[in-house]
Short mmCIF file of C-alpha atoms and ligand atoms in Angstrom, two decimals:
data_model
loop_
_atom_site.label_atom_id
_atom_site.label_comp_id
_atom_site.label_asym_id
_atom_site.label_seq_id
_atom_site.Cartn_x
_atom_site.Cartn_y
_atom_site.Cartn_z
CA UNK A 25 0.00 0.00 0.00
CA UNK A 26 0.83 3.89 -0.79
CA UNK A 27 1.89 5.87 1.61
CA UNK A 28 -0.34 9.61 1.90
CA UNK A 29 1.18 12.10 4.47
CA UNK A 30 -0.46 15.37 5.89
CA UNK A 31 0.67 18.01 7.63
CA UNK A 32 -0.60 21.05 9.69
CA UNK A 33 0.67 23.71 11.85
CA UNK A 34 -0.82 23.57 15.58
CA UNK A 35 -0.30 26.05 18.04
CA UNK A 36 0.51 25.26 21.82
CA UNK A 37 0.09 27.82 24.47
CA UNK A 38 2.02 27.24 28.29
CA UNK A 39 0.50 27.80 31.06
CA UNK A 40 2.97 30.22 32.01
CA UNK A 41 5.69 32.31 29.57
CA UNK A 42 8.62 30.48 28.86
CA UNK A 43 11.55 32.12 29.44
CA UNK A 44 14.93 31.45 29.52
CA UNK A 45 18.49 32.83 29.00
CA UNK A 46 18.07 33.83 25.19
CA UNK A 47 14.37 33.90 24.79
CA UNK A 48 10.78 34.22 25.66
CA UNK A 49 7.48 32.48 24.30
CA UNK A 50 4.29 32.09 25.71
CA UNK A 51 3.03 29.95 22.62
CA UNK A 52 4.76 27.86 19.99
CA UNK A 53 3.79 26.53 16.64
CA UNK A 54 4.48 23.46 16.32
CA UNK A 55 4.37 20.86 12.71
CA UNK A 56 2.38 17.92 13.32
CA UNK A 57 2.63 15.11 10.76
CA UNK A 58 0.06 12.17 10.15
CA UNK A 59 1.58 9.15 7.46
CA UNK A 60 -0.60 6.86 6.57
CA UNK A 61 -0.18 3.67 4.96
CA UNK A 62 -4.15 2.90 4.80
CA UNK A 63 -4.85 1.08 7.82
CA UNK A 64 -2.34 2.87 10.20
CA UNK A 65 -1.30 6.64 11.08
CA UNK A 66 2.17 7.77 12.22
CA UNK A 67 2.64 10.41 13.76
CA UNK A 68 5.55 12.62 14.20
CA UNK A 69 6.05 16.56 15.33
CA UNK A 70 8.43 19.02 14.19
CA UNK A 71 9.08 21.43 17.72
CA UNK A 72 11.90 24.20 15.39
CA UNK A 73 13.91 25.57 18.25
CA UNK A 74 15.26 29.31 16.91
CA UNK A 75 18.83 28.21 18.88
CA UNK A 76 19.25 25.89 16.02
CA UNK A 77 17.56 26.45 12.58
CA UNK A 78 14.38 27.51 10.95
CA UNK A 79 11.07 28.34 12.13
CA UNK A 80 7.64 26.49 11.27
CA UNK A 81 6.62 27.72 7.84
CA UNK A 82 9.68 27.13 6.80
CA UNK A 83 9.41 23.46 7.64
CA UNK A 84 6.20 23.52 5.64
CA UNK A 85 8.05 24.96 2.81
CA UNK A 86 10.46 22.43 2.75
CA UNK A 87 7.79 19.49 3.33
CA UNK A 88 6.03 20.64 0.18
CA UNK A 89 9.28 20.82 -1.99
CA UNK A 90 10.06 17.18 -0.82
CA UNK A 91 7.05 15.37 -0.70
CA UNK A 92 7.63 12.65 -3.27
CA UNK A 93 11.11 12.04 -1.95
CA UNK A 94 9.70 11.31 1.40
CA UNK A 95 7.01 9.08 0.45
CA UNK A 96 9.89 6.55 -1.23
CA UNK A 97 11.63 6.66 2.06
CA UNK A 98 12.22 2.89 3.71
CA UNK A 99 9.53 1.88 6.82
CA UNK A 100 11.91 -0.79 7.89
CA UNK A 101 15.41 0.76 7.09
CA UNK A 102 16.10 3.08 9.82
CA UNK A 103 19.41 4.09 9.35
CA UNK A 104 19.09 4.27 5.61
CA UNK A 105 15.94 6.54 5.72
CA UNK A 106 17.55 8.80 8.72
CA UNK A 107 20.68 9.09 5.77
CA UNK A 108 18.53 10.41 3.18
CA UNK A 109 16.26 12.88 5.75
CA UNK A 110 19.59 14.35 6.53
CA UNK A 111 20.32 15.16 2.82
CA UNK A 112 16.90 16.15 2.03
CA UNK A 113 16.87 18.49 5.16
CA UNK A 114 20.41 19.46 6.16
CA UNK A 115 18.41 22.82 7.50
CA UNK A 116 15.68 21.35 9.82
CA UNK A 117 16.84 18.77 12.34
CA UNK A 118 13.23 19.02 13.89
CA UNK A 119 12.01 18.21 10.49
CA UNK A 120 14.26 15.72 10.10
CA UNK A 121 12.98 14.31 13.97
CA UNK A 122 8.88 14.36 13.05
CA UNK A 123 9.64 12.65 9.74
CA UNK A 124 11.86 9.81 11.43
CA UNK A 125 9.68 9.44 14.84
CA UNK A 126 6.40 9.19 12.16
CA UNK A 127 8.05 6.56 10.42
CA UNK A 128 9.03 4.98 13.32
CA UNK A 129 5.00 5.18 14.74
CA UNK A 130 3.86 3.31 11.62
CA UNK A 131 7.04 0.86 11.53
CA UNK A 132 5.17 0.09 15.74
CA UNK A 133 2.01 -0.28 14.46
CA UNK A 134 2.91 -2.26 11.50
CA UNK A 135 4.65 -4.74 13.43
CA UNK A 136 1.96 -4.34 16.48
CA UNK A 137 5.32 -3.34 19.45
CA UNK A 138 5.44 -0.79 21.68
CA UNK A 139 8.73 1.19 20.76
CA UNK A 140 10.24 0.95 23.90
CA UNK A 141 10.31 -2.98 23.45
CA UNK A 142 12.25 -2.82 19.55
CA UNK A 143 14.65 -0.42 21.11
CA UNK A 144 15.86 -2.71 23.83
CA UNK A 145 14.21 -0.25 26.99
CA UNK A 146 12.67 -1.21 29.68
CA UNK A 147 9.15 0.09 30.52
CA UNK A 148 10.24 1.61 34.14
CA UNK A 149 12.61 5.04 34.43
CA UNK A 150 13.47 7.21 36.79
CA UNK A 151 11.29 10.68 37.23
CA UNK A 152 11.44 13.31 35.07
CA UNK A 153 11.68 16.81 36.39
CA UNK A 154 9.82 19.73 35.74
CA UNK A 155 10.97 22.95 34.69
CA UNK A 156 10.76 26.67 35.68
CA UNK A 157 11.51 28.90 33.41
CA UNK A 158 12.75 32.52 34.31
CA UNK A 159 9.98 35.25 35.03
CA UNK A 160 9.61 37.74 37.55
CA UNK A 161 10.18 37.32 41.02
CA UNK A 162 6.55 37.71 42.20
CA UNK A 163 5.46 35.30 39.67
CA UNK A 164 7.68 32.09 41.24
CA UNK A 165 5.48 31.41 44.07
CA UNK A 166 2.39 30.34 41.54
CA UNK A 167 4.95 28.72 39.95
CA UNK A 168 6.49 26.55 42.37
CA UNK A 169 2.76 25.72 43.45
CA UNK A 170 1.99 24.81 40.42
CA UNK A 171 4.70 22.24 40.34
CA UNK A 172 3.63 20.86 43.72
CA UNK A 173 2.95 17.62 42.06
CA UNK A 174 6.85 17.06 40.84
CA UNK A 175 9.68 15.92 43.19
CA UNK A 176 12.29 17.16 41.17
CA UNK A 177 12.86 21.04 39.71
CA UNK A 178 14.88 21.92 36.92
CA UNK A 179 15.39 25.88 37.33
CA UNK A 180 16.61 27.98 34.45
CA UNK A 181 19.11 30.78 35.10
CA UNK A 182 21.60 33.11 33.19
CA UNK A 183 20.45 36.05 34.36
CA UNK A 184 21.65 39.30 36.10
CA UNK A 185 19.28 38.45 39.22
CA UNK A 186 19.97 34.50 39.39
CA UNK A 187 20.75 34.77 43.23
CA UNK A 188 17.35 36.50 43.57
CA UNK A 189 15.25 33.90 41.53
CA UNK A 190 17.00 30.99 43.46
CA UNK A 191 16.63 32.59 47.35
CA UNK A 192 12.51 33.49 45.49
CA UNK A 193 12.54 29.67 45.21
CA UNK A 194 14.54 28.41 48.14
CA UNK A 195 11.76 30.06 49.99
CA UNK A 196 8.88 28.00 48.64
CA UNK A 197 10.55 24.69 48.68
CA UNK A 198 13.53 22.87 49.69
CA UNK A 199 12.99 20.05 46.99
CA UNK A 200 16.43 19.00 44.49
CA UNK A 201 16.63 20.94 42.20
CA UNK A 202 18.81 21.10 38.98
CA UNK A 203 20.21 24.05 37.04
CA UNK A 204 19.97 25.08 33.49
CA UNK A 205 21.64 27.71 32.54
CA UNK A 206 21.26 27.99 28.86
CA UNK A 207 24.89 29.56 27.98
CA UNK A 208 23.76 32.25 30.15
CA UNK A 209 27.15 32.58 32.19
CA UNK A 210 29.82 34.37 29.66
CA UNK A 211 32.98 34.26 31.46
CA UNK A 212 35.23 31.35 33.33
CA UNK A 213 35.26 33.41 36.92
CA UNK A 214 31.08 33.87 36.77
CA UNK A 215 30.78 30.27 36.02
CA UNK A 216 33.49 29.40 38.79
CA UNK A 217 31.35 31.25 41.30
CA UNK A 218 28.03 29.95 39.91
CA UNK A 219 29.02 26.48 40.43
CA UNK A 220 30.56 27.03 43.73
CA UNK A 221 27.34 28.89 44.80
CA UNK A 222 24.79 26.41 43.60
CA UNK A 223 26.63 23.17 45.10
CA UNK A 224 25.44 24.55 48.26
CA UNK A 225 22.00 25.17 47.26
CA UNK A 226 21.12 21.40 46.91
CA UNK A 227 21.57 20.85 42.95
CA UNK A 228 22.11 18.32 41.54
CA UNK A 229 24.00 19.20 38.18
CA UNK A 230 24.98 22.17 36.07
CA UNK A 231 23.18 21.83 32.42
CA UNK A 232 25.05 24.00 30.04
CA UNK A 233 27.11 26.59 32.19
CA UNK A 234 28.53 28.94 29.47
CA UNK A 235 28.20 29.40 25.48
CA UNK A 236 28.66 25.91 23.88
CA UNK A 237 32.05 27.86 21.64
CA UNK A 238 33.91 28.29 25.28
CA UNK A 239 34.29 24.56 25.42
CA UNK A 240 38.21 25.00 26.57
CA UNK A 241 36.74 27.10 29.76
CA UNK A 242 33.68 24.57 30.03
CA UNK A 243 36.85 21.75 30.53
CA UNK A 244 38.24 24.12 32.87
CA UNK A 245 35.59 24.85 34.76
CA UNK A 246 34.83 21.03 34.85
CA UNK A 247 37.99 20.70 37.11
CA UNK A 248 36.81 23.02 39.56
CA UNK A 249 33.19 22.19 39.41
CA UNK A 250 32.08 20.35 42.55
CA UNK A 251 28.57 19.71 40.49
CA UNK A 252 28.89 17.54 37.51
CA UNK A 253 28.05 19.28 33.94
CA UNK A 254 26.04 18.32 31.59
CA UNK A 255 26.20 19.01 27.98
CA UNK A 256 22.97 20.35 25.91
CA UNK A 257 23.90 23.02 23.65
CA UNK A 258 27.12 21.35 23.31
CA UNK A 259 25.63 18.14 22.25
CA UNK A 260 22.88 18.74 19.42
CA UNK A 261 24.13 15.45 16.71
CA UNK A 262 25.91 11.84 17.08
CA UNK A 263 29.25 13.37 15.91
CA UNK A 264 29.58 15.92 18.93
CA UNK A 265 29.61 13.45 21.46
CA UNK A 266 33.32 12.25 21.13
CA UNK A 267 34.66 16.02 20.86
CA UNK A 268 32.83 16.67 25.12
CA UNK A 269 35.13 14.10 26.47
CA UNK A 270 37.10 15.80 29.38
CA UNK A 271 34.31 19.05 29.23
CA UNK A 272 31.12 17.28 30.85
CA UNK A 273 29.96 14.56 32.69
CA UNK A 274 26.53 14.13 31.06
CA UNK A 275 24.93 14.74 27.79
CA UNK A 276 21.27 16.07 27.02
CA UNK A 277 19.84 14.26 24.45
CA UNK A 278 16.78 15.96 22.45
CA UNK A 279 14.90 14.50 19.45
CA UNK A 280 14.86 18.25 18.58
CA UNK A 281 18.12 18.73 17.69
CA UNK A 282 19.42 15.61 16.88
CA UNK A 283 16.89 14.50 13.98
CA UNK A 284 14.85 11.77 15.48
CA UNK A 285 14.77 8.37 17.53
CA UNK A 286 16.88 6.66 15.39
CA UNK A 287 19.81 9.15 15.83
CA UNK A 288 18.91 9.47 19.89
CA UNK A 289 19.75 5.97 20.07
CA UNK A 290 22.99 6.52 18.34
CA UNK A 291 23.29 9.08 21.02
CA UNK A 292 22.67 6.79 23.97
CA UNK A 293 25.19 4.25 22.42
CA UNK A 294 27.61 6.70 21.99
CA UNK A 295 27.50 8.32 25.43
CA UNK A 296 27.73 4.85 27.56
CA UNK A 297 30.76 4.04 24.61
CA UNK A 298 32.63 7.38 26.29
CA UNK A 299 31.39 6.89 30.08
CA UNK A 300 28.58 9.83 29.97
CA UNK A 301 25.52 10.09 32.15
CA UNK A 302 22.59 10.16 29.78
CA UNK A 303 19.72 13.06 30.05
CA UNK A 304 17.25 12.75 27.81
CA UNK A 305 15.46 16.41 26.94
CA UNK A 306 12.94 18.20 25.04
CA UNK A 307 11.83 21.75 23.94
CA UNK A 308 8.16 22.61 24.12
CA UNK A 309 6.54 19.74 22.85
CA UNK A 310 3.23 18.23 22.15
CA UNK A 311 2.41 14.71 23.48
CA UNK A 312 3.80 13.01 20.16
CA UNK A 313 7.54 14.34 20.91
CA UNK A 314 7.44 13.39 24.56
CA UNK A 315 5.65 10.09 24.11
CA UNK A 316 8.78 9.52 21.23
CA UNK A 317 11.51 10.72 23.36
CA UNK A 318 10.19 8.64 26.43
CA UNK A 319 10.63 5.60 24.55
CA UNK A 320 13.79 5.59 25.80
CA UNK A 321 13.63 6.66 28.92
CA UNK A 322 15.23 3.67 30.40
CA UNK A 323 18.53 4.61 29.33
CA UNK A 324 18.63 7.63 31.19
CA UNK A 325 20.09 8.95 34.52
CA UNK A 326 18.06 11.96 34.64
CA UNK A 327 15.00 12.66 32.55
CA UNK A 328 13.34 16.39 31.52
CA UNK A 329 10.33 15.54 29.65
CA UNK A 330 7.81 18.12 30.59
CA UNK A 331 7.67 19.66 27.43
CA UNK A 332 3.63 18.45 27.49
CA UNK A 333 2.66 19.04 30.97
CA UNK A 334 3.66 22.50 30.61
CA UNK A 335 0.95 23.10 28.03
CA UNK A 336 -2.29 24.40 28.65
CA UNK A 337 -3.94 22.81 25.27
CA UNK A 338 -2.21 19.36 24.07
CA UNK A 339 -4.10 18.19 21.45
CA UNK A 340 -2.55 14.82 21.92
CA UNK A 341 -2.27 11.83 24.69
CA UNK A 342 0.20 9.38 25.01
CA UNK A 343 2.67 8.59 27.84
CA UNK A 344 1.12 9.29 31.19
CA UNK A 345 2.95 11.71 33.72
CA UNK A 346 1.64 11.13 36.97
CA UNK A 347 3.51 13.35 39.71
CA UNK A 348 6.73 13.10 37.30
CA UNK A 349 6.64 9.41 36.77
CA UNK A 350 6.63 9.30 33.15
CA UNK A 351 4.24 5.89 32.28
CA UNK A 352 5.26 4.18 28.76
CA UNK A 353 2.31 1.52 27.02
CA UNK A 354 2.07 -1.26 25.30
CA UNK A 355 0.11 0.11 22.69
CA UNK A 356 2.34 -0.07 19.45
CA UNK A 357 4.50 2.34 18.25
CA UNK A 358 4.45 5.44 19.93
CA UNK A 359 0.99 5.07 22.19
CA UNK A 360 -0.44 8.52 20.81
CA UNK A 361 -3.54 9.83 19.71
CA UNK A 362 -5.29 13.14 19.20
CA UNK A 363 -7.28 13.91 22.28
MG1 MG B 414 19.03 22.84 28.33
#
């Protein structure tokens, strides 16, 4: 059978503005694919982060130009197909990501297993955390209420008033908390006393101290660090992974930026290979990237995929997060469907 594939443009609103070092959103617009062989529908999401590449329309540009070339792509031949997305798209790595994870959906459903089974993962994980972003002081209260349910905090910083945001939080809750500071920190001696600071404020590790093209000072500051670092902005593809040896202890993997499941678990082989921790990430993300990336949750030391729970409108269910405890089917391929 033929394979049809359509394509819209959804927007998701959070429940609160996102902020964080670089930027601000209180909505994104997400692409949301559906391919169809007939009987079955994969779906896949494109979440463009402006960090890496183009925005949304663009994607649709690009989906239009290539349509026929995607519809000859392999169900079965993972690494082939994930090849040939990376020379159609060389400009869209989120692209690149809804294209493979639909594939990979329809591939489940085909063959009638849950994802997490053909990847060799294991249906428990630890708990995710659950992030919050930077905003104004008054506002963290709400916040930190808000994340009542979730044991774990992931706390963005990078700002000029980071000791006032974390003595704002310190005051609502005493939970662990881990730090995320986006590049934010531009010089060796800020990030020295960042670290120093924070590994008395009961966190757990550092996620991206200072601007991924300081990596000598990152390796410096690594010496010094009494909290371990972990890469995300340094480790977007596969072939970055080998080049953080020495700079981090852990590497943040995101469908987002590295161009789908079937190059995340390249990632995860790659990072045990060199002795990482593995965190697996997202952006803001519908159900369908979350429910993808939580396929291989098992893998992970420390998971951050709260992409959907921060959403005030997901228009799609899959994984379960109950309290942070992300909860993977056995419903074939990815477990989603439109709400
Ligand atoms: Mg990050």
């Amino acid at each position: 059978m033929s394979l049809t594939l359509n394509w819209s443009i959804k927007r998701i609103t959070t429940k609160f503005e996102f902020k964080i070092a670089r930027s601000a959103e209180s909505y994104y617009d997400v692409v949301i694919l559906e391919l169809s062989d007939g009987d079955n529908i994969g779906y896949g999401e494109a979440a463009p982060c402006k960090r890496y590449e183009v925005g949304p329309e663009a994607v649709l540009g690009m989906l239009t130009d290539k349509k026929d070339q995607i519809l000859t792509l392999s169900i079965e031949d993972h690494e082939n197909r994930q090849s040939a997305l990376e020379q159609l798209f060389p400009d869209s790595y989120s692209l690149q990501a809804a294209l493979d994870t639909a594939f990979w959906d329809l591939y489940g459903k085909q063959t009638g297993i849950a994802l997490w089974r053909t990847f060799g993962a294991q249906q428990k994980m630890v708990l995710s955390s659950y992030t919050i972003g930077i905003s104004d002081l008054s506002v963290i209260p709400a916040k930190i209420e808000e994340a009542a349910p979730y044991p774990i905090l992931k706390i963005k910083l990078g700002t000029d008033y980071d000791h006032d945001i974390m003595r704002a939080i310190r005051a609502e809750t005493d939970k662990v908390l881990r730090v995320d500071v986006n590049e934010g920190w531009k010089t060796l001696d800020d990030a020295k006393r960042g670290a120093e600071w924070l590994a008395q404020e009961n966190v757990e590790f550092l996620e991206q101290p200072m601007p991924a093209d300081q990596l000598d000072d990152i390796a410096k500051l690594r010496e010094f660090s009494p909290l371990p670092l972990v890469a995300d902005e340094n480790s977007v593809r596969p072939e970055d992974i080998p080049g953080l040896v020495g700079a981090y202890d852990g590497i943040n993997i995101k469908l987002m930026k590295c161009g789908g499941l079937t190059n995340a678990r390249k990632m995860v082989d790659l990072s045990q290979k060199h002795e990482f921790d593995i965190m697996l990430g997202c952006m803001v993300e519908t159900s369908i990237g979350i429910s993808a990336m939580s396929q291989l949750g098992s893998f992970a030391r420390w998971l951050d995929l709260d992409g959907n729970v921060l959403l005030s409108n997901d228009p799609y269910q899959g994984v379960g997060n109950d309290s942070g405890t992300i909860m993977l089917s056995d419903l074939p391929g990815l477990g989603v469907s439109p709400r």
